[in-house]
Structure formats: structure tokens, C-alpha cells
Coordinates of C-alpha atoms in Angstrom, one line a residue:
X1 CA 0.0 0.0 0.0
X2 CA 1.1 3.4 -0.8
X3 CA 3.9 2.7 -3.4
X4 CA 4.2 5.7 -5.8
X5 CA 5.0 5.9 -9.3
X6 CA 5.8 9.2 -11.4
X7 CA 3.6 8.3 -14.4
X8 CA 0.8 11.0 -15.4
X9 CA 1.6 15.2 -15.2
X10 CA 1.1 17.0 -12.3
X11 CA -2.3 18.4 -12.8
X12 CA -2.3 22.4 -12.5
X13 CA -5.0 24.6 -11.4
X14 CA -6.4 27.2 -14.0
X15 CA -8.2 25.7 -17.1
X16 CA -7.3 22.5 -16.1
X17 CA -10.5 20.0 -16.8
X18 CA -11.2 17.4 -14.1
X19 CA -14.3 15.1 -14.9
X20 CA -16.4 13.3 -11.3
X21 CA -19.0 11.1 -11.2
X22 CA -21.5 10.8 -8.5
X23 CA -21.0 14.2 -7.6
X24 CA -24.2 14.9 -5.8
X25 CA -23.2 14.5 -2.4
X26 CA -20.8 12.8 0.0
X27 CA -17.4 12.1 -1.1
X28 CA -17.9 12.8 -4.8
X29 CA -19.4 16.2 -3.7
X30 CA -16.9 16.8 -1.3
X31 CA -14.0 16.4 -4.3
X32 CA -16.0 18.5 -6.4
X33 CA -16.1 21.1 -4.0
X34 CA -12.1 21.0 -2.7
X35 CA -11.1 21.2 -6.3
X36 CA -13.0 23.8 -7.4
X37 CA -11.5 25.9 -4.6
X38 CA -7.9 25.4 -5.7
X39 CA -9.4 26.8 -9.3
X40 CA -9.8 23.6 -11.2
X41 CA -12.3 23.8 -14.1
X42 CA -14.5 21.2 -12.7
X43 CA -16.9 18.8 -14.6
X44 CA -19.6 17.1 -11.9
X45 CA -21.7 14.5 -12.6
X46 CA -25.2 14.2 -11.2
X47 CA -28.0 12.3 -11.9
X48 CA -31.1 14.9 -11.0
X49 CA -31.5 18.3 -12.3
X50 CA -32.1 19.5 -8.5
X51 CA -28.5 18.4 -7.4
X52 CA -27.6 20.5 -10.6
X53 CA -28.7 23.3 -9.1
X54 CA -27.6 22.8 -5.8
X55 CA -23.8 22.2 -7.0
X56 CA -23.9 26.0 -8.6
X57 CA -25.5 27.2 -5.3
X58 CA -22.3 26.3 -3.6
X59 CA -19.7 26.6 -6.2
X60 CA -18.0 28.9 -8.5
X61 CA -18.2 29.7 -12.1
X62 CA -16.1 27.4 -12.9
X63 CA -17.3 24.2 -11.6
X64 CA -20.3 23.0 -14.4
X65 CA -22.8 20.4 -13.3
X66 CA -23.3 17.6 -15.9
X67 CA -26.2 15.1 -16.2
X68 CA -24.1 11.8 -16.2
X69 CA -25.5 8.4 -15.4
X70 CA -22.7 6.1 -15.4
X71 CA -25.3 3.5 -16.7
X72 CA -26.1 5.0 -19.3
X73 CA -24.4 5.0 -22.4
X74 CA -26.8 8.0 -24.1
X75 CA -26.0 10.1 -21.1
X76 CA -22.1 9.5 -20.9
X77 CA -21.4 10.2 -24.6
X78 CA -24.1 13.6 -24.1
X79 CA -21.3 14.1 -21.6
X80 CA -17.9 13.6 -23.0
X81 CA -19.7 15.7 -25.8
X82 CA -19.9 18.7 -23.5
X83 CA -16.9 18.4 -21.8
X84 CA -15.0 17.9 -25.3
X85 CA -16.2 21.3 -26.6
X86 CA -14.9 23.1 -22.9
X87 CA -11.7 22.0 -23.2
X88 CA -10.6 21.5 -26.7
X89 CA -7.5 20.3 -27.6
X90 CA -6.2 20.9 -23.8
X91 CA -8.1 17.6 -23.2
X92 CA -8.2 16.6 -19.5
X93 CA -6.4 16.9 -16.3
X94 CA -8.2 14.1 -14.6
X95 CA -11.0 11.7 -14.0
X96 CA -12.2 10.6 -10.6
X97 CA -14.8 7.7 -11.0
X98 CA -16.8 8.3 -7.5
X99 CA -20.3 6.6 -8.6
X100 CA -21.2 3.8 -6.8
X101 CA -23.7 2.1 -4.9
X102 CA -23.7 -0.4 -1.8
X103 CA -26.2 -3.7 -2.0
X104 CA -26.4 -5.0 1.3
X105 CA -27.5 -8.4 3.1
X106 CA -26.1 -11.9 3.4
X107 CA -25.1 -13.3 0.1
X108 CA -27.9 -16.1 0.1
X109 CA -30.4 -13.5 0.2
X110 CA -30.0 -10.8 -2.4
X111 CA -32.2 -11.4 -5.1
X112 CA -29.9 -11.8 -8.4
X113 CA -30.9 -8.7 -10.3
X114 CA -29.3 -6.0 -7.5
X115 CA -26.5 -8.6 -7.8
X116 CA -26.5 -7.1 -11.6
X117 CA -27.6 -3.8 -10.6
X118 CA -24.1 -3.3 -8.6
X119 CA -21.9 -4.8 -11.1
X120 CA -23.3 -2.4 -13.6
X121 CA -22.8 0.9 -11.6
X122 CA -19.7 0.0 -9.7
X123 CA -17.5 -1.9 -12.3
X124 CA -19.1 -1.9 -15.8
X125 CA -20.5 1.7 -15.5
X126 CA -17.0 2.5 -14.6
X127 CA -15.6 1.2 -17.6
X128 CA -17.7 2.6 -19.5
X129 CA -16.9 6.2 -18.2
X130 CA -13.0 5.7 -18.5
X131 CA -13.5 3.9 -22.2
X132 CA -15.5 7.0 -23.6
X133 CA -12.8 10.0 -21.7
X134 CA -9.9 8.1 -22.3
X135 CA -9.2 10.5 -25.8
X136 CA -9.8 13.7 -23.8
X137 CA -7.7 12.1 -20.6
X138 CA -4.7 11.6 -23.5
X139 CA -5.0 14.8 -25.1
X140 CA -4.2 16.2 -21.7
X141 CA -2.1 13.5 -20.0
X142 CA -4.8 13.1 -17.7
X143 CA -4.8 11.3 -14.5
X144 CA -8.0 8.4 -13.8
X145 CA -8.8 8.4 -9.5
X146 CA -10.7 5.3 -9.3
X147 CA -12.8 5.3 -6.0
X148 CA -13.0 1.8 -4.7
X149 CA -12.9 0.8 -0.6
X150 CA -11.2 -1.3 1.9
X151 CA -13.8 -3.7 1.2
X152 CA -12.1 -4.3 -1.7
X153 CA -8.8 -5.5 0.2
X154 CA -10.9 -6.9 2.8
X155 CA -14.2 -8.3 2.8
X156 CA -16.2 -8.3 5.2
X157 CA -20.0 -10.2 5.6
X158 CA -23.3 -9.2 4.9
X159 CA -21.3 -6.9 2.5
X160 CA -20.2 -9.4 0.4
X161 CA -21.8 -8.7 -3.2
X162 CA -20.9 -4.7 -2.4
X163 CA -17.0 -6.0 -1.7
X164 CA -16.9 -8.2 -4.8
X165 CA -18.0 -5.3 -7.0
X166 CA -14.6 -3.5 -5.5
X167 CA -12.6 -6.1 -5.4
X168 CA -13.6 -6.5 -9.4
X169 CA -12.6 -2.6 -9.5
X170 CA -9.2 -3.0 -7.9
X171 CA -8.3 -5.8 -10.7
X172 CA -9.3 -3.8 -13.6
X173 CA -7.5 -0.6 -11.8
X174 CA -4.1 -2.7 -11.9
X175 CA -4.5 -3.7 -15.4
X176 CA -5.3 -0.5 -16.6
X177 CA -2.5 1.1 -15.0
X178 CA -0.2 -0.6 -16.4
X179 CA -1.9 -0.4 -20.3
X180 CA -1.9 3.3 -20.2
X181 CA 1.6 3.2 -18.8
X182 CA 3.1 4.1 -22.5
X183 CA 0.9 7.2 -22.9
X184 CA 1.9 8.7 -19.3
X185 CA -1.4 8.2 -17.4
X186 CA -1.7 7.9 -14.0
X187 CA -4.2 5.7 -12.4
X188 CA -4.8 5.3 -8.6
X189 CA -7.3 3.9 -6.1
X190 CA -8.4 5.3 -2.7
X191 CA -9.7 2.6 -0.6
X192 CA -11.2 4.4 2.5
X193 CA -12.5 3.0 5.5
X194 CA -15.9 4.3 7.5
X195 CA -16.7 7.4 5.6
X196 CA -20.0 9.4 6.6
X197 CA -22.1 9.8 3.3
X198 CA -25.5 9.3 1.7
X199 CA -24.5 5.7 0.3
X200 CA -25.1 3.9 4.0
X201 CA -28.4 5.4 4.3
X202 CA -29.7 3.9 0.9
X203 CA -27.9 0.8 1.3
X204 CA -30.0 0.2 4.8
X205 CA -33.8 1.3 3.0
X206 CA -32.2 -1.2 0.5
X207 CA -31.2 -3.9 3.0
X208 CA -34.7 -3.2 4.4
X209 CA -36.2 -4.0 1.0
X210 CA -34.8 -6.7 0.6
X211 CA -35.7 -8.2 4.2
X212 CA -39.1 -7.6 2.9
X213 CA -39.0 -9.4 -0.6
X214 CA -36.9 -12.5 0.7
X215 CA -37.8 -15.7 1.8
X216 CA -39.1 -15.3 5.2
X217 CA -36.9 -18.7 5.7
X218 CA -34.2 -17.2 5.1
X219 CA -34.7 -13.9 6.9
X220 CA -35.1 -15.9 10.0
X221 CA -31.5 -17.9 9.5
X222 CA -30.1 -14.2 9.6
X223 CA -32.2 -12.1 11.8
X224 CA -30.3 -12.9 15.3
X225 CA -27.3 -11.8 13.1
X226 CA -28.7 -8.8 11.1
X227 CA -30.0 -7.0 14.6
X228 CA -26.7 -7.3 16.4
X229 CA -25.0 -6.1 13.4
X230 CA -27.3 -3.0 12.6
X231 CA -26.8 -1.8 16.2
X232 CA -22.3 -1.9 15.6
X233 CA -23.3 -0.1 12.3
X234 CA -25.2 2.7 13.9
X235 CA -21.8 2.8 16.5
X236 CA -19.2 2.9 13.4
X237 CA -21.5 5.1 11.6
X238 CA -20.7 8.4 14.6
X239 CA -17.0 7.4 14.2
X240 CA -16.9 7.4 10.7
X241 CA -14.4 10.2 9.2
X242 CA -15.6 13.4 6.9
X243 CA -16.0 12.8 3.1
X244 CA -12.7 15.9 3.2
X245 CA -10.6 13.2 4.0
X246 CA -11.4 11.2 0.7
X247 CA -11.1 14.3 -0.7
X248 CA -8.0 15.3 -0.1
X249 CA -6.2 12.2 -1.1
X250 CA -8.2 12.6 -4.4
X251 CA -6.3 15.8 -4.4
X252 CA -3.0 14.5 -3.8
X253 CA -3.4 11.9 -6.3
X254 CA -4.1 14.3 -9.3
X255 CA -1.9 16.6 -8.1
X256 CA 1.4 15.6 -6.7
X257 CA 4.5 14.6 -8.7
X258 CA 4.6 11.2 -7.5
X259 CA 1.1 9.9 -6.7
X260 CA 0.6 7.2 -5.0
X261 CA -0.8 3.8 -6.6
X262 CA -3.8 3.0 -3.3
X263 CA -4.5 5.4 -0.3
X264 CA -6.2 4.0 2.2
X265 CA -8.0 6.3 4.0
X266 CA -9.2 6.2 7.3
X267 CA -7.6 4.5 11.0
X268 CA -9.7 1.1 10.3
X269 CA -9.0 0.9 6.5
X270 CA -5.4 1.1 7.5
X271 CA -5.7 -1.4 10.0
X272 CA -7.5 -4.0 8.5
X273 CA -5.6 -4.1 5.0
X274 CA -2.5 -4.2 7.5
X275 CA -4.1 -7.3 9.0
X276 CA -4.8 -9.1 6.1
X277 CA -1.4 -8.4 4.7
X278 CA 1.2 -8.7 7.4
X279 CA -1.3 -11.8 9.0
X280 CA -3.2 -13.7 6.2
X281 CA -6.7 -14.7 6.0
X282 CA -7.4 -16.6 9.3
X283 CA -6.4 -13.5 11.2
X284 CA -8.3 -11.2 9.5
X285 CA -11.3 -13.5 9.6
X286 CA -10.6 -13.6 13.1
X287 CA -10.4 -9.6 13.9
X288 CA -13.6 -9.1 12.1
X289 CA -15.7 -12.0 13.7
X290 CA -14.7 -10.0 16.9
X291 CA -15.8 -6.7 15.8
X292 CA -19.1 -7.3 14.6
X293 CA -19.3 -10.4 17.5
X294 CA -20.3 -13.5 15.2
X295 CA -21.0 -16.6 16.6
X296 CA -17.9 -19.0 16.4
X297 CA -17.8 -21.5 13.6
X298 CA -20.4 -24.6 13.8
X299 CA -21.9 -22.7 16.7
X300 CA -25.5 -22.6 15.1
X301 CA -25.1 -26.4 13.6
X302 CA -28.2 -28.3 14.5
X303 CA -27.9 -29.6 18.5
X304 CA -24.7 -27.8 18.7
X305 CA -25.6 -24.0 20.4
X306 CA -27.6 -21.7 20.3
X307 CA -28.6 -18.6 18.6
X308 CA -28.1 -16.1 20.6
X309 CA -25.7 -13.4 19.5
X310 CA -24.2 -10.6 21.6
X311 CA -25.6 -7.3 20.8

């Protein structure tokens, strides 16, 4: 974690073009926001016309709100169309993929379509953004921020379909980094930890959902689980760090000469991808069965325990 590389320009403030997606709110917003302030001529993506207006309530003139579903192919190439005739033949300084969204719930339980549904925003949506900007990113020698997590260095449960859609994102981020290598691009991940932003909220209407929809079978092989866990959420949710922090190693990674390749962001990002690493699987496995208090392995086997679960 943390090695750097001096591939990609320095990007420089002034009519310098930096493209984000899922700039609406939270972390996406917050980038939008800290590098419009250092005079970056900032594209942001949004999906509603009211988060339009409310990104030109708080920024300058120079930040421009664009309409930019990353699932949609119509809307990205409306997009790159718009962004194309702002800055010419100065192409880009940057691209930060920030859309994303979280599906929630044990594995068993999410109904196969939201299984889609986050593939297509968080990885192929993604793609598709940094396939249709990749001429404007090397007209400018542009650098690509993708936003992924730590759970995509380190799963955790009953986020396991949200994780996979990461760890997809971290595979493809490597790859690419390397391909664009010969035409100076930079490409970096930030993998933060407990951030406070709108995406939690959704994702626990959504995990609410789909309690509702599932088989009540299976709800009830969860539920001593689920309500132990929604309690440490609400706890990790008050000690969960500013979307500023993301932001600023957004910053640092399309701006300093020697970005780095991951920042983890965030006290438990740092210790749990340190845990995995230094300690292998069995250990992490074992610090996060004692976080979230899970019962221990073949406790709930039939005639074996019970099912209680420490809240």
C-alpha cells in the first residue's frame, strides 16, 4: 500500500478540466467542491436536475454540473460531448470515478438482479466512463482516481456482493495502470474505511427491502445476526471520518508529482488491510468475527448451540 509511481503530469489549477462522477453528495461532492476551490475547471456529474442546481449554489463559475448516469451510455457520450467542446484540444487533467452504490444483506439473500444492478454501476458503469474520456484524458495526459474501498482489500460479511463489485474494480485498476503506462497516465485507487455519506443510508432502505421481498426462511437464519449487526453499524456510523478526508487524497493523487498507486483512507481501512497483509486470512477473519461479534464457527449447527448473539 502506498507505493508511488511518477507516471501521469502533475495536474495544475487554472483551465485544467477534471471530470467526477456521483457528484451529488458525500465524497464525490466533497471532491467536487475542494477542487474547485484550488481553481480547477471542474466537470460534476449528477444524476437529477435538483443536485444540478444545488452544486452552482455552492460553487464557483467554474465548476459545471453535468447530467451523467454512469449506466447509461446515451447520457455519458451527451457528456464527454460537453466536456470535449470546454476544453478543446487541452483535453483533460483528470478523471475521478466516484459513482457507486452499496447492496447490502447476506449473500444467500440478495435477489440476483441487484447482484447485476451493482456490477453495472460499480464496475461496468465505470468502464464505461473511463472507455469513452480516455481521448480527452490523453490529449491532456490526464490522470484516472478510481474510488474503490477497503472492502475491496478486505471483505467483510453481509457486504459481500458490495465488496466483490470493489474487489472487481481493484483488478481492472491494476490492469489499466499498467496499459496506459506508454501514454503517461496515472491511475490510482483510494480505498477508505468508514466514511459518513449518503450511500449507508440507501444501502439500509435497500437492505430493508430486501428483508421484505426474501424468503421469510431465510430472513429468519439471519435475523439474530442482522439486529446485532445494525446496532455496531449505527456505533461505526458516529465514528466514521468526513467525506474531506477522501477528498483530499483525491487531491493528492491528481496533483502531486509522484502519486501514489492505493490510499487507504481512514484508521480502520489502515488497520484492516495491514491485518490481512502482514497476517493472512485466518487473522483477518478472526479480527472481524470479533468486531461485529459473530458466533464461532459450527456454533448454530443443529444440537450444537444456540442462537443467541451478543448485541
Amino acid at each position: 500500500m502506498g507505493v508511488e509511481t511518477g507516471t501521469g503530469a502533475a495536474a495544475s489549477t487554472g483551465r485544467a478540466g477534471i471530470v467526477i462522477t456521483g457528484a451529488s453528495s458525500g465524497i464525490g461532492e466533497a471532491c467536487a467542491m475542494h477542487l474547485d476551490r484550488q481553481g480547477f475547471r471542474v466537470f460534476a456529474g449528477v444524476r437529477a436536475e435538483r443536485d444540478r442546481a444545488a452544486l452552482r449554489a455552492k460553487a464557483s463559475s467554474r465548476l459545471t454540473p453535468l447530467r451523467l448516469d454512469v449506466t447509461d451510455l446515451d447520457s455519458i457520450a451527451t457528456a464527454v460531448r460537453t466536456v470535449s467542446e470546454a476544453v478543446g484540444e487541452a483535453g483533460l487533467a483528470g478523471l475521478v470515478n466516484n459513482a457507486g452504490i452499496a447492496v447490502p444483506g447476506p449473500i444467500e439473500t440478495v435477489p440476483l438482479d441487484l447482484v447485476r444492478r451493482q456490477f453495472e454501476v460499480n464496475v461496468v458503469g465505470q468502464i464505461a466512463v473511463i472507455q469513452a474520456f480516455l481521448p480527452l484524458l490523453r490529449k491532456g495526459r490526464g490522470r484516472i482516481v478510481n474510488m474503490s474501498s477497503i472492502a475491496g482489500v478486505a471483505a467483510v460479511p453481509f457486504l459481500g456482493i458490495y465488496g466483490a463489485s470493489k474487489f472487481a474494480l481493484e483488478a481492472m485498476t491494476d490492469a489499466l495502470r499498467l496499459e496506459l503506462r506508454a501514454w503517461g497516465i496515472s491511475v490510482s485507487l483510494v480505498e477508505p474505511g468508514a466514511i459518513a455519506t449518503r450511500i449507508w443510508n440507501k444501502s439500509a432502505c435497500l437492505a430493508e427491502s430486501i428483508r421484505a421481498s426474501a424468503d421469510p426462511a431465510l430472513v429468519a437464519l439471519y435475523e439474530p445476526l442482522m439486529r446485532g449487526l445494525a446496532r455496531r453499524a449505527t456505533d461505526a456510523e458516529r465514528r466514521a471520518l468526513s467525506p474531506n478526508a477522501v477528498a483530499l487524497a483525491v487531491v493528492h493523487a491528481l496533483t502531486a508529482a509522484r502519486p501514489r498507486l492505493r490510499y487507504l483512507v481512514g484508521t480502520d481501512a489502515k488497520v484492516r488491510a495491514a491485518a490481512k497483509r502482514f497476517f493472512g486470512d485466518r487473522a483477518h477473519d478472526r479480527l472481524v468475527a470479533a468486531i461485529l461479534r459473530l458466533p464461532k464457527s459450527g456454533q448454530w449447527v443443529a444440537g450444537t448451540g444456540d442462537r443467541k448473539v451478543k448485541v
